[in-house]
């Protein structure tokens, strides 16, 4: 927040780190954001077991959901791939960041 303030003379509602690395405070990695935009650039939760945000296994089937102010169920699918595709389509439609739900170890670049 201080880096942003020093360069832009104001503090936005929130600061978003484009690459998801909260320790990378270089100015090109920072952007002004509201809460919604910041949450749409979140990495995968630690307890994510499928590797994809918003995809859960229920018995032999797969369910997909997305949040848009509330949880929206996208459907139940016979295959994991179909559930992931439904989730990706919904993310694109709602304007989620393309890194949303990525595992942190994939995003963080030690050379950055």
PDB file of N, CA and C in Angstrom:
ATOM      1  N   UNK A   1       0.831  -1.190   0.000  1.00  0.00           N
ATOM      2  CA  UNK A   1       0.000   0.000   0.000  1.00  0.00           C
ATOM      3  C   UNK A   1       0.871   1.247   0.000  1.00  0.00           C
ATOM      4  N   UNK A   2       1.996   1.194   0.715  1.00  0.00           N
ATOM      5  CA  UNK A   2       2.884   2.358   0.750  1.00  0.00           C
ATOM      6  C   UNK A   2       3.543   2.607  -0.606  1.00  0.00           C
ATOM      7  N   UNK A   3       3.940   1.544  -1.288  1.00  0.00           N
ATOM      8  CA  UNK A   3       4.538   1.700  -2.615  1.00  0.00           C
ATOM      9  C   UNK A   3       3.537   2.385  -3.542  1.00  0.00           C
ATOM     10  N   UNK A   4       2.294   1.927  -3.507  1.00  0.00           N
ATOM     11  CA  UNK A   4       1.256   2.520  -4.345  1.00  0.00           C
ATOM     12  C   UNK A   4       1.047   3.998  -3.980  1.00  0.00           C
ATOM     13  N   UNK A   5       0.948   4.272  -2.700  1.00  0.00           N
ATOM     14  CA  UNK A   5       0.715   5.642  -2.234  1.00  0.00           C
ATOM     15  C   UNK A   5       1.847   6.576  -2.662  1.00  0.00           C
ATOM     16  N   UNK A   6       3.086   6.135  -2.542  1.00  0.00           N
ATOM     17  CA  UNK A   6       4.226   6.972  -2.912  1.00  0.00           C
ATOM     18  C   UNK A   6       4.244   7.314  -4.400  1.00  0.00           C
ATOM     19  N   UNK A   7       3.762   6.400  -5.234  1.00  0.00           N
ATOM     20  CA  UNK A   7       3.800   6.615  -6.675  1.00  0.00           C
ATOM     21  C   UNK A   7       2.525   7.233  -7.240  1.00  0.00           C
ATOM     22  N   UNK A   8       1.407   7.087  -6.535  1.00  0.00           N
ATOM     23  CA  UNK A   8       0.126   7.529  -7.086  1.00  0.00           C
ATOM     24  C   UNK A   8      -0.604   8.567  -6.240  1.00  0.00           C
ATOM     25  N   UNK A   9      -0.080   8.890  -5.085  1.00  0.00           N
ATOM     26  CA  UNK A   9      -0.640   9.931  -4.208  1.00  0.00           C
ATOM     27  C   UNK A   9      -2.068   9.667  -3.723  1.00  0.00           C
ATOM     28  N   UNK A  10      -2.497   8.419  -3.747  1.00  0.00           N
ATOM     29  CA  UNK A  10      -3.789   8.063  -3.149  1.00  0.00           C
ATOM     30  C   UNK A  10      -3.782   6.572  -2.818  1.00  0.00           C
ATOM     31  N   UNK A  11      -4.672   6.181  -1.919  1.00  0.00           N
ATOM     32  CA  UNK A  11      -4.832   4.774  -1.570  1.00  0.00           C
ATOM     33  C   UNK A  11      -6.167   4.275  -2.107  1.00  0.00           C
ATOM     34  N   UNK A  12      -6.145   3.284  -2.968  1.00  0.00           N
ATOM     35  CA  UNK A  12      -7.400   2.710  -3.458  1.00  0.00           C
ATOM     36  C   UNK A  12      -8.051   1.853  -2.374  1.00  0.00           C
ATOM     37  N   UNK A  13      -9.247   1.395  -2.657  1.00  0.00           N
ATOM     38  CA  UNK A  13      -9.965   0.526  -1.719  1.00  0.00           C
ATOM     39  C   UNK A  13      -9.105  -0.682  -1.340  1.00  0.00           C
ATOM     40  N   UNK A  14      -8.519  -1.321  -2.342  1.00  0.00           N
ATOM     41  CA  UNK A  14      -7.611  -2.449  -2.115  1.00  0.00           C
ATOM     42  C   UNK A  14      -6.514  -2.428  -3.168  1.00  0.00           C
ATOM     43  N   UNK A  15      -5.418  -3.085  -2.845  1.00  0.00           N
ATOM     44  CA  UNK A  15      -4.313  -3.271  -3.783  1.00  0.00           C
ATOM     45  C   UNK A  15      -4.299  -4.742  -4.171  1.00  0.00           C
ATOM     46  N   UNK A  16      -4.207  -5.006  -5.456  1.00  0.00           N
ATOM     47  CA  UNK A  16      -4.143  -6.376  -5.944  1.00  0.00           C
ATOM     48  C   UNK A  16      -2.752  -6.626  -6.508  1.00  0.00           C
ATOM     49  N   UNK A  17      -2.174  -7.769  -6.175  1.00  0.00           N
ATOM     50  CA  UNK A  17      -0.895  -8.189  -6.736  1.00  0.00           C
ATOM     51  C   UNK A  17      -1.208  -9.040  -7.964  1.00  0.00           C
ATOM     52  N   UNK A  18      -0.858  -8.555  -9.131  1.00  0.00           N
ATOM     53  CA  UNK A  18      -1.213  -9.225 -10.390  1.00  0.00           C
ATOM     54  C   UNK A  18      -0.771 -10.683 -10.427  1.00  0.00           C
ATOM     55  N   UNK A  19       0.438 -10.969  -9.916  1.00  0.00           N
ATOM     56  CA  UNK A  19       0.947 -12.338  -9.977  1.00  0.00           C
ATOM     57  C   UNK A  19       0.549 -13.179  -8.768  1.00  0.00           C
ATOM     58  N   UNK A  20      -0.200 -12.611  -7.843  1.00  0.00           N
ATOM     59  CA  UNK A  20      -0.653 -13.361  -6.678  1.00  0.00           C
ATOM     60  C   UNK A  20       0.367 -13.456  -5.558  1.00  0.00           C
ATOM     61  N   UNK A  21       1.539 -12.923  -5.757  1.00  0.00           N
ATOM     62  CA  UNK A  21       2.590 -12.983  -4.754  1.00  0.00           C
ATOM     63  C   UNK A  21       2.551 -11.701  -3.925  1.00  0.00           C
ATOM     64  N   UNK A  22       2.034 -11.792  -2.711  1.00  0.00           N
ATOM     65  CA  UNK A  22       1.904 -10.639  -1.836  1.00  0.00           C
ATOM     66  C   UNK A  22       3.222 -10.028  -1.411  1.00  0.00           C
ATOM     67  N   UNK A  23       4.320 -10.700  -1.657  1.00  0.00           N
ATOM     68  CA  UNK A  23       5.640 -10.168  -1.325  1.00  0.00           C
ATOM     69  C   UNK A  23       6.281  -9.431  -2.496  1.00  0.00           C
ATOM     70  N   UNK A  24       5.696  -9.560  -3.677  1.00  0.00           N
ATOM     71  CA  UNK A  24       6.216  -8.885  -4.868  1.00  0.00           C
ATOM     72  C   UNK A  24       5.553  -7.510  -4.966  1.00  0.00           C
ATOM     73  N   UNK A  25       6.171  -6.509  -4.366  1.00  0.00           N
ATOM     74  CA  UNK A  25       5.595  -5.171  -4.307  1.00  0.00           C
ATOM     75  C   UNK A  25       6.197  -4.217  -5.334  1.00  0.00           C
ATOM     76  N   UNK A  26       6.704  -4.760  -6.433  1.00  0.00           N
ATOM     77  CA  UNK A  26       7.159  -3.890  -7.515  1.00  0.00           C
ATOM     78  C   UNK A  26       5.935  -3.219  -8.128  1.00  0.00           C
ATOM     79  N   UNK A  27       6.055  -1.965  -8.485  1.00  0.00           N
ATOM     80  CA  UNK A  27       4.927  -1.183  -8.986  1.00  0.00           C
ATOM     81  C   UNK A  27       4.193  -1.830 -10.165  1.00  0.00           C
ATOM     82  N   UNK A  28       4.892  -2.417 -11.149  1.00  0.00           N
ATOM     83  CA  UNK A  28       4.158  -3.048 -12.260  1.00  0.00           C
ATOM     84  C   UNK A  28       3.290  -4.236 -11.825  1.00  0.00           C
ATOM     85  N   UNK A  29       3.581  -4.799 -10.659  1.00  0.00           N
ATOM     86  CA  UNK A  29       2.800  -5.931 -10.163  1.00  0.00           C
ATOM     87  C   UNK A  29       1.581  -5.486  -9.357  1.00  0.00           C
ATOM     88  N   UNK A  30       1.469  -4.208  -9.059  1.00  0.00           N
ATOM     89  CA  UNK A  30       0.363  -3.718  -8.235  1.00  0.00           C
ATOM     90  C   UNK A  30      -0.703  -3.064  -9.099  1.00  0.00           C
ATOM     91  N   UNK A  31      -1.960  -3.213  -8.677  1.00  0.00           N
ATOM     92  CA  UNK A  31      -3.047  -2.512  -9.354  1.00  0.00           C
ATOM     93  C   UNK A  31      -4.127  -2.161  -8.348  1.00  0.00           C
ATOM     94  N   UNK A  32      -4.807  -1.076  -8.625  1.00  0.00           N
ATOM     95  CA  UNK A  32      -5.929  -0.653  -7.807  1.00  0.00           C
ATOM     96  C   UNK A  32      -7.075  -1.620  -8.065  1.00  0.00           C
ATOM     97  N   UNK A  33      -7.768  -2.021  -7.010  1.00  0.00           N
ATOM     98  CA  UNK A  33      -8.861  -2.979  -7.183  1.00  0.00           C
ATOM     99  C   UNK A  33      -9.905  -2.774  -6.103  1.00  0.00           C
ATOM    100  N   UNK A  34     -11.112  -3.205  -6.396  1.00  0.00           N
ATOM    101  CA  UNK A  34     -12.118  -3.287  -5.348  1.00  0.00           C
ATOM    102  C   UNK A  34     -12.103  -4.728  -4.830  1.00  0.00           C
ATOM    103  N   UNK A  35     -12.907  -5.025  -3.847  1.00  0.00           N
ATOM    104  CA  UNK A  35     -12.899  -6.351  -3.223  1.00  0.00           C
ATOM    105  C   UNK A  35     -13.232  -7.456  -4.231  1.00  0.00           C
ATOM    106  N   UNK A  36     -14.204  -7.195  -5.088  1.00  0.00           N
ATOM    107  CA  UNK A  36     -14.617  -8.195  -6.068  1.00  0.00           C
ATOM    108  C   UNK A  36     -13.472  -8.535  -7.011  1.00  0.00           C
ATOM    109  N   UNK A  37     -12.825  -7.523  -7.562  1.00  0.00           N
ATOM    110  CA  UNK A  37     -11.715  -7.764  -8.492  1.00  0.00           C
ATOM    111  C   UNK A  37     -10.564  -8.488  -7.792  1.00  0.00           C
ATOM    112  N   UNK A  38     -10.298  -8.128  -6.550  1.00  0.00           N
ATOM    113  CA  UNK A  38      -9.224  -8.767  -5.810  1.00  0.00           C
ATOM    114  C   UNK A  38      -9.531 -10.244  -5.573  1.00  0.00           C
ATOM    115  N   UNK A  39     -10.755 -10.560  -5.244  1.00  0.00           N
ATOM    116  CA  UNK A  39     -11.125 -11.955  -4.995  1.00  0.00           C
ATOM    117  C   UNK A  39     -11.124 -12.776  -6.284  1.00  0.00           C
ATOM    118  N   UNK A  40     -11.333 -12.138  -7.417  1.00  0.00           N
ATOM    119  CA  UNK A  40     -11.321 -12.844  -8.698  1.00  0.00           C
ATOM    120  C   UNK A  40      -9.906 -13.110  -9.188  1.00  0.00           C
ATOM    121  N   UNK A  41      -8.928 -12.689  -8.421  1.00  0.00           N
ATOM    122  CA  UNK A  41      -7.525 -12.947  -8.745  1.00  0.00           C
ATOM    123  C   UNK A  41      -6.869 -13.783  -7.641  1.00  0.00           C
ATOM    124  N   UNK A  42      -7.680 -14.503  -6.876  1.00  0.00           N
ATOM    125  CA  UNK A  42      -7.178 -15.333  -5.778  1.00  0.00           C
ATOM    126  C   UNK A  42      -6.573 -16.626  -6.275  1.00  0.00           C
ATOM    127  N   UNK A  43      -5.608 -17.115  -5.543  1.00  0.00           N
ATOM    128  CA  UNK A  43      -5.017 -18.423  -5.820  1.00  0.00           C
ATOM    129  C   UNK A  43      -5.876 -19.516  -5.184  1.00  0.00           C
ATOM    130  N   UNK A  44      -5.545 -20.745  -5.458  1.00  0.00           N
ATOM    131  CA  UNK A  44      -6.281 -21.878  -4.903  1.00  0.00           C
ATOM    132  C   UNK A  44      -6.136 -21.926  -3.383  1.00  0.00           C
ATOM    133  N   UNK A  45      -7.188 -22.320  -2.712  1.00  0.00           N
ATOM    134  CA  UNK A  45      -7.141 -22.499  -1.264  1.00  0.00           C
ATOM    135  C   UNK A  45      -6.250 -23.691  -0.915  1.00  0.00           C
ATOM    136  N   UNK A  46      -5.697 -23.664   0.278  1.00  0.00           N
ATOM    137  CA  UNK A  46      -4.838 -24.763   0.733  1.00  0.00           C
ATOM    138  C   UNK A  46      -5.585 -26.090   0.799  1.00  0.00           C
ATOM    139  N   UNK A  47      -6.866 -26.043   1.096  1.00  0.00           N
ATOM    140  CA  UNK A  47      -7.626 -27.279   1.254  1.00  0.00           C
ATOM    141  C   UNK A  47      -8.256 -27.760  -0.053  1.00  0.00           C
ATOM    142  N   UNK A  48      -7.882 -27.173  -1.181  1.00  0.00           N
ATOM    143  CA  UNK A  48      -8.409 -27.584  -2.474  1.00  0.00           C
ATOM    144  C   UNK A  48      -7.829 -28.954  -2.829  1.00  0.00           C
ATOM    145  N   UNK A  49      -8.700 -29.929  -3.051  1.00  0.00           N
ATOM    146  CA  UNK A  49      -8.233 -31.287  -3.320  1.00  0.00           C
ATOM    147  C   UNK A  49      -8.279 -31.658  -4.794  1.00  0.00           C
ATOM    148  N   UNK A  50      -8.981 -30.876  -5.625  1.00  0.00           N
ATOM    149  CA  UNK A  50      -9.110 -31.219  -7.038  1.00  0.00           C
ATOM    150  C   UNK A  50      -8.092 -30.507  -7.919  1.00  0.00           C
ATOM    151  N   UNK A  51      -7.498 -29.439  -7.409  1.00  0.00           N
ATOM    152  CA  UNK A  51      -6.579 -28.663  -8.218  1.00  0.00           C
ATOM    153  C   UNK A  51      -7.267 -27.573  -9.026  1.00  0.00           C
ATOM    154  N   UNK A  52      -8.586 -27.484  -8.937  1.00  0.00           N
ATOM    155  CA  UNK A  52      -9.343 -26.450  -9.655  1.00  0.00           C
ATOM    156  C   UNK A  52     -10.367 -25.834  -8.713  1.00  0.00           C
ATOM    157  N   UNK A  53     -10.362 -24.514  -8.627  1.00  0.00           N
ATOM    158  CA  UNK A  53     -11.329 -23.809  -7.785  1.00  0.00           C
ATOM    159  C   UNK A  53     -12.734 -24.074  -8.308  1.00  0.00           C
ATOM    160  N   UNK A  54     -13.666 -24.292  -7.388  1.00  0.00           N
ATOM    161  CA  UNK A  54     -15.072 -24.444  -7.762  1.00  0.00           C
ATOM    162  C   UNK A  54     -15.445 -25.779  -8.359  1.00  0.00           C
ATOM    163  N   UNK A  55     -14.613 -26.789  -8.186  1.00  0.00           N
ATOM    164  CA  UNK A  55     -14.916 -28.130  -8.686  1.00  0.00           C
ATOM    165  C   UNK A  55     -14.781 -29.105  -7.522  1.00  0.00           C
ATOM    166  N   UNK A  56     -15.846 -29.872  -7.282  1.00  0.00           N
ATOM    167  CA  UNK A  56     -15.871 -30.828  -6.173  1.00  0.00           C
ATOM    168  C   UNK A  56     -16.339 -32.184  -6.669  1.00  0.00           C
ATOM    169  N   UNK A  57     -15.810 -33.232  -6.057  1.00  0.00           N
ATOM    170  CA  UNK A  57     -16.286 -34.574  -6.373  1.00  0.00           C
ATOM    171  C   UNK A  57     -17.381 -34.950  -5.391  1.00  0.00           C
ATOM    172  N   UNK A  58     -18.455 -35.496  -5.912  1.00  0.00           N
ATOM    173  CA  UNK A  58     -19.568 -35.999  -5.103  1.00  0.00           C
ATOM    174  C   UNK A  58     -19.886 -37.400  -5.594  1.00  0.00           C
ATOM    175  N   UNK A  59     -19.405 -38.388  -4.855  1.00  0.00           N
ATOM    176  CA  UNK A  59     -19.579 -39.772  -5.286  1.00  0.00           C
ATOM    177  C   UNK A  59     -18.777 -40.016  -6.543  1.00  0.00           C
ATOM    178  N   UNK A  60     -19.456 -40.466  -7.602  1.00  0.00           N
ATOM    179  CA  UNK A  60     -18.771 -40.710  -8.872  1.00  0.00           C
ATOM    180  C   UNK A  60     -18.926 -39.539  -9.837  1.00  0.00           C
ATOM    181  N   UNK A  61     -19.620 -38.494  -9.416  1.00  0.00           N
ATOM    182  CA  UNK A  61     -19.859 -37.336 -10.282  1.00  0.00           C
ATOM    183  C   UNK A  61     -19.090 -36.120  -9.785  1.00  0.00           C
ATOM    184  N   UNK A  62     -19.083 -35.091 -10.604  1.00  0.00           N
ATOM    185  CA  UNK A  62     -18.358 -33.856 -10.311  1.00  0.00           C
ATOM    186  C   UNK A  62     -19.317 -32.685 -10.356  1.00  0.00           C
ATOM    187  N   UNK A  63     -19.186 -31.780  -9.386  1.00  0.00           N
ATOM    188  CA  UNK A  63     -20.020 -30.574  -9.356  1.00  0.00           C
ATOM    189  C   UNK A  63     -19.138 -29.360  -9.559  1.00  0.00           C
ATOM    190  N   UNK A  64     -19.709 -28.365 -10.238  1.00  0.00           N
ATOM    191  CA  UNK A  64     -18.981 -27.110 -10.454  1.00  0.00           C
ATOM    192  C   UNK A  64     -19.843 -25.967  -9.944  1.00  0.00           C
ATOM    193  N   UNK A  65     -19.194 -24.963  -9.346  1.00  0.00           N
ATOM    194  CA  UNK A  65     -19.888 -23.772  -8.865  1.00  0.00           C
ATOM    195  C   UNK A  65     -18.957 -22.577  -9.000  1.00  0.00           C
ATOM    196  N   UNK A  66     -19.535 -21.391  -8.899  1.00  0.00           N
ATOM    197  CA  UNK A  66     -18.768 -20.153  -8.934  1.00  0.00           C
ATOM    198  C   UNK A  66     -19.487 -19.146  -8.047  1.00  0.00           C
ATOM    199  N   UNK A  67     -18.768 -18.172  -7.539  1.00  0.00           N
ATOM    200  CA  UNK A  67     -19.378 -17.138  -6.705  1.00  0.00           C
ATOM    201  C   UNK A  67     -19.491 -15.846  -7.491  1.00  0.00           C
ATOM    202  N   UNK A  68     -20.665 -15.263  -7.429  1.00  0.00           N
ATOM    203  CA  UNK A  68     -20.930 -13.978  -8.063  1.00  0.00           C
ATOM    204  C   UNK A  68     -21.796 -13.174  -7.092  1.00  0.00           C
ATOM    205  N   UNK A  69     -21.231 -12.940  -5.899  1.00  0.00           N
ATOM    206  CA  UNK A  69     -22.011 -12.333  -4.836  1.00  0.00           C
ATOM    207  C   UNK A  69     -22.735 -13.391  -4.015  1.00  0.00           C
ATOM    208  N   UNK A  70     -22.973 -14.520  -4.622  1.00  0.00           N
ATOM    209  CA  UNK A  70     -23.544 -15.698  -3.965  1.00  0.00           C
ATOM    210  C   UNK A  70     -23.069 -16.917  -4.741  1.00  0.00           C
ATOM    211  N   UNK A  71     -23.192 -18.098  -4.153  1.00  0.00           N
ATOM    212  CA  UNK A  71     -22.736 -19.308  -4.832  1.00  0.00           C
ATOM    213  C   UNK A  71     -23.741 -19.693  -5.916  1.00  0.00           C
ATOM    214  N   UNK A  72     -23.236 -19.879  -7.130  1.00  0.00           N
ATOM    215  CA  UNK A  72     -24.058 -20.274  -8.270  1.00  0.00           C
ATOM    216  C   UNK A  72     -23.610 -21.660  -8.717  1.00  0.00           C
ATOM    217  N   UNK A  73     -24.522 -22.625  -8.684  1.00  0.00           N
ATOM    218  CA  UNK A  73     -24.192 -23.983  -9.110  1.00  0.00           C
ATOM    219  C   UNK A  73     -24.232 -24.043 -10.621  1.00  0.00           C
ATOM    220  N   UNK A  74     -23.193 -24.591 -11.215  1.00  0.00           N
ATOM    221  CA  UNK A  74     -23.089 -24.668 -12.668  1.00  0.00           C
ATOM    222  C   UNK A  74     -23.549 -26.014 -13.199  1.00  0.00           C
ATOM    223  N   UNK A  75     -23.661 -26.982 -12.328  1.00  0.00           N
ATOM    224  CA  UNK A  75     -24.164 -28.282 -12.748  1.00  0.00           C
ATOM    225  C   UNK A  75     -23.395 -29.438 -12.159  1.00  0.00           C
ATOM    226  N   UNK A  76     -23.916 -30.625 -12.417  1.00  0.00           N
ATOM    227  CA  UNK A  76     -23.286 -31.883 -12.031  1.00  0.00           C
ATOM    228  C   UNK A  76     -22.862 -32.577 -13.315  1.00  0.00           C
ATOM    229  N   UNK A  77     -21.655 -33.115 -13.324  1.00  0.00           N
ATOM    230  CA  UNK A  77     -21.072 -33.642 -14.555  1.00  0.00           C
ATOM    231  C   UNK A  77     -20.542 -35.051 -14.331  1.00  0.00           C
ATOM    232  N   UNK A  78     -20.543 -35.834 -15.390  1.00  0.00           N
ATOM    233  CA  UNK A  78     -20.050 -37.204 -15.305  1.00  0.00           C
ATOM    234  C   UNK A  78     -18.530 -37.254 -15.260  1.00  0.00           C
ATOM    235  N   UNK A  79     -17.873 -36.251 -15.848  1.00  0.00           N
ATOM    236  CA  UNK A  79     -16.407 -36.253 -15.879  1.00  0.00           C
ATOM    237  C   UNK A  79     -15.846 -35.004 -15.213  1.00  0.00           C
ATOM    238  N   UNK A  80     -14.657 -35.164 -14.694  1.00  0.00           N
ATOM    239  CA  UNK A  80     -13.932 -34.068 -14.076  1.00  0.00           C
ATOM    240  C   UNK A  80     -13.673 -32.969 -15.111  1.00  0.00           C
ATOM    241  N   UNK A  81     -13.274 -33.349 -16.308  1.00  0.00           N
ATOM    242  CA  UNK A  81     -12.955 -32.390 -17.363  1.00  0.00           C
ATOM    243  C   UNK A  81     -14.148 -31.525 -17.717  1.00  0.00           C
ATOM    244  N   UNK A  82     -15.334 -32.099 -17.755  1.00  0.00           N
ATOM    245  CA  UNK A  82     -16.542 -31.330 -18.075  1.00  0.00           C
ATOM    246  C   UNK A  82     -16.845 -30.311 -16.979  1.00  0.00           C
ATOM    247  N   UNK A  83     -16.641 -30.691 -15.725  1.00  0.00           N
ATOM    248  CA  UNK A  83     -16.862 -29.764 -14.607  1.00  0.00           C
ATOM    249  C   UNK A  83     -15.860 -28.621 -14.654  1.00  0.00           C
ATOM    250  N   UNK A  84     -14.605 -28.927 -14.941  1.00  0.00           N
ATOM    251  CA  UNK A  84     -13.568 -27.896 -15.043  1.00  0.00           C
ATOM    252  C   UNK A  84     -13.898 -26.944 -16.187  1.00  0.00           C
ATOM    253  N   UNK A  85     -14.331 -27.467 -17.319  1.00  0.00           N
ATOM    254  CA  UNK A  85     -14.665 -26.616 -18.466  1.00  0.00           C
ATOM    255  C   UNK A  85     -15.845 -25.703 -18.155  1.00  0.00           C
ATOM    256  N   UNK A  86     -16.846 -26.213 -17.454  1.00  0.00           N
ATOM    257  CA  UNK A  86     -17.994 -25.379 -17.060  1.00  0.00           C
ATOM    258  C   UNK A  86     -17.529 -24.248 -16.145  1.00  0.00           C
ATOM    259  N   UNK A  87     -16.643 -24.557 -15.221  1.00  0.00           N
ATOM    260  CA  UNK A  87     -16.127 -23.540 -14.315  1.00  0.00           C
ATOM    261  C   UNK A  87     -15.320 -22.489 -15.085  1.00  0.00           C
ATOM    262  N   UNK A  88     -14.445 -22.924 -16.001  1.00  0.00           N
ATOM    263  CA  UNK A  88     -13.638 -21.983 -16.785  1.00  0.00           C
ATOM    264  C   UNK A  88     -14.522 -21.085 -17.652  1.00  0.00           C
ATOM    265  N   UNK A  89     -15.576 -21.644 -18.229  1.00  0.00           N
ATOM    266  CA  UNK A  89     -16.502 -20.841 -19.031  1.00  0.00           C
ATOM    267  C   UNK A  89     -17.173 -19.775 -18.173  1.00  0.00           C
ATOM    268  N   UNK A  90     -17.588 -20.140 -16.966  1.00  0.00           N
ATOM    269  CA  UNK A  90     -18.230 -19.181 -16.060  1.00  0.00           C
ATOM    270  C   UNK A  90     -17.246 -18.106 -15.617  1.00  0.00           C
ATOM    271  N   UNK A  91     -15.997 -18.478 -15.350  1.00  0.00           N
ATOM    272  CA  UNK A  91     -14.967 -17.500 -14.970  1.00  0.00           C
ATOM    273  C   UNK A  91     -14.780 -16.473 -16.079  1.00  0.00           C
ATOM    274  N   UNK A  92     -14.707 -16.946 -17.302  1.00  0.00           N
ATOM    275  CA  UNK A  92     -14.518 -16.044 -18.443  1.00  0.00           C
ATOM    276  C   UNK A  92     -15.716 -15.098 -18.582  1.00  0.00           C
ATOM    277  N   UNK A  93     -16.900 -15.640 -18.449  1.00  0.00           N
ATOM    278  CA  UNK A  93     -18.123 -14.847 -18.578  1.00  0.00           C
ATOM    279  C   UNK A  93     -18.219 -13.764 -17.498  1.00  0.00           C
ATOM    280  N   UNK A  94     -17.751 -14.078 -16.288  1.00  0.00           N
ATOM    281  CA  UNK A  94     -17.841 -13.134 -15.172  1.00  0.00           C
ATOM    282  C   UNK A  94     -16.615 -12.231 -15.045  1.00  0.00           C
ATOM    283  N   UNK A  95     -15.613 -12.409 -15.886  1.00  0.00           N
ATOM    284  CA  UNK A  95     -14.443 -11.535 -15.871  1.00  0.00           C
ATOM    285  C   UNK A  95     -13.404 -11.877 -14.817  1.00  0.00           C
ATOM    286  N   UNK A  96     -13.315 -13.135 -14.443  1.00  0.00           N
ATOM    287  CA  UNK A  96     -12.283 -13.550 -13.483  1.00  0.00           C
ATOM    288  C   UNK A  96     -10.917 -13.425 -14.137  1.00  0.00           C
ATOM    289  N   UNK A  97      -9.887 -13.204 -13.321  1.00  0.00           N
ATOM    290  CA  UNK A  97      -8.520 -13.148 -13.800  1.00  0.00           C
ATOM    291  C   UNK A  97      -8.125 -14.532 -14.293  1.00  0.00           C
ATOM    292  N   UNK A  98      -7.269 -14.591 -15.326  1.00  0.00           N
ATOM    293  CA  UNK A  98      -6.895 -15.899 -15.872  1.00  0.00           C
ATOM    294  C   UNK A  98      -6.041 -16.728 -14.917  1.00  0.00           C
ATOM    295  N   UNK A  99      -5.480 -16.127 -13.869  1.00  0.00           N
ATOM    296  CA  UNK A  99      -4.700 -16.877 -12.884  1.00  0.00           C
ATOM    297  C   UNK A  99      -5.548 -17.345 -11.705  1.00  0.00           C
ATOM    298  N   UNK A 100      -6.825 -16.994 -11.675  1.00  0.00           N
ATOM    299  CA  UNK A 100      -7.682 -17.343 -10.546  1.00  0.00           C
ATOM    300  C   UNK A 100      -7.679 -18.859 -10.312  1.00  0.00           C
ATOM    301  N   UNK A 101      -7.473 -19.234  -9.072  1.00  0.00           N
ATOM    302  CA  UNK A 101      -7.515 -20.644  -8.701  1.00  0.00           C
ATOM    303  C   UNK A 101      -6.252 -21.418  -8.982  1.00  0.00           C
ATOM    304  N   UNK A 102      -5.209 -20.754  -9.479  1.00  0.00           N
ATOM    305  CA  UNK A 102      -3.955 -21.443  -9.756  1.00  0.00           C
ATOM    306  C   UNK A 102      -3.245 -21.778  -8.451  1.00  0.00           C
ATOM    307  N   UNK A 103      -2.533 -22.890  -8.411  1.00  0.00           N
ATOM    308  CA  UNK A 103      -1.756 -23.198  -7.209  1.00  0.00           C
ATOM    309  C   UNK A 103      -0.654 -22.156  -7.013  1.00  0.00           C
ATOM    310  N   UNK A 104      -0.401 -21.764  -5.780  1.00  0.00           N
ATOM    311  CA  UNK A 104       0.594 -20.727  -5.497  1.00  0.00           C
ATOM    312  C   UNK A 104       1.981 -21.109  -5.987  1.00  0.00           C
ATOM    313  N   UNK A 105       2.363 -22.371  -5.869  1.00  0.00           N
ATOM    314  CA  UNK A 105       3.715 -22.749  -6.263  1.00  0.00           C
ATOM    315  C   UNK A 105       3.924 -22.585  -7.767  1.00  0.00           C
ATOM    316  N   UNK A 106       2.876 -22.606  -8.555  1.00  0.00           N
ATOM    317  CA  UNK A 106       2.984 -22.398  -9.994  1.00  0.00           C
ATOM    318  C   UNK A 106       3.145 -20.916 -10.302  1.00  0.00           C
ATOM    319  N   UNK A 107       2.519 -20.049  -9.515  1.00  0.00           N
ATOM    320  CA  UNK A 107       2.488 -18.625  -9.790  1.00  0.00           C
ATOM    321  C   UNK A 107       3.753 -17.919  -9.325  1.00  0.00           C
ATOM    322  N   UNK A 108       4.235 -18.217  -8.139  1.00  0.00           N
ATOM    323  CA  UNK A 108       5.353 -17.483  -7.588  1.00  0.00           C
ATOM    324  C   UNK A 108       6.627 -17.782  -8.355  1.00  0.00           C
ATOM    325  N   UNK A 109       7.237 -16.734  -8.851  1.00  0.00           N
ATOM    326  CA  UNK A 109       8.482 -16.872  -9.589  1.00  0.00           C
ATOM    327  C   UNK A 109       9.594 -16.319  -8.696  1.00  0.00           C
ATOM    328  N   UNK A 110      10.495 -17.159  -8.304  1.00  0.00           N
ATOM    329  CA  UNK A 110      11.546 -16.751  -7.381  1.00  0.00           C
ATOM    330  C   UNK A 110      12.482 -15.711  -7.984  1.00  0.00           C
ATOM    331  N   UNK A 111      12.526 -15.616  -9.329  1.00  0.00           N
ATOM    332  CA  UNK A 111      13.394 -14.656  -9.987  1.00  0.00           C
ATOM    333  C   UNK A 111      12.746 -13.281 -10.136  1.00  0.00           C
ATOM    334  N   UNK A 112      11.473 -13.155  -9.804  1.00  0.00           N
ATOM    335  CA  UNK A 112      10.761 -11.875  -9.996  1.00  0.00           C
ATOM    336  C   UNK A 112      11.168 -10.853  -8.980  1.00  0.00           C
TER     337      UNK A 112
END
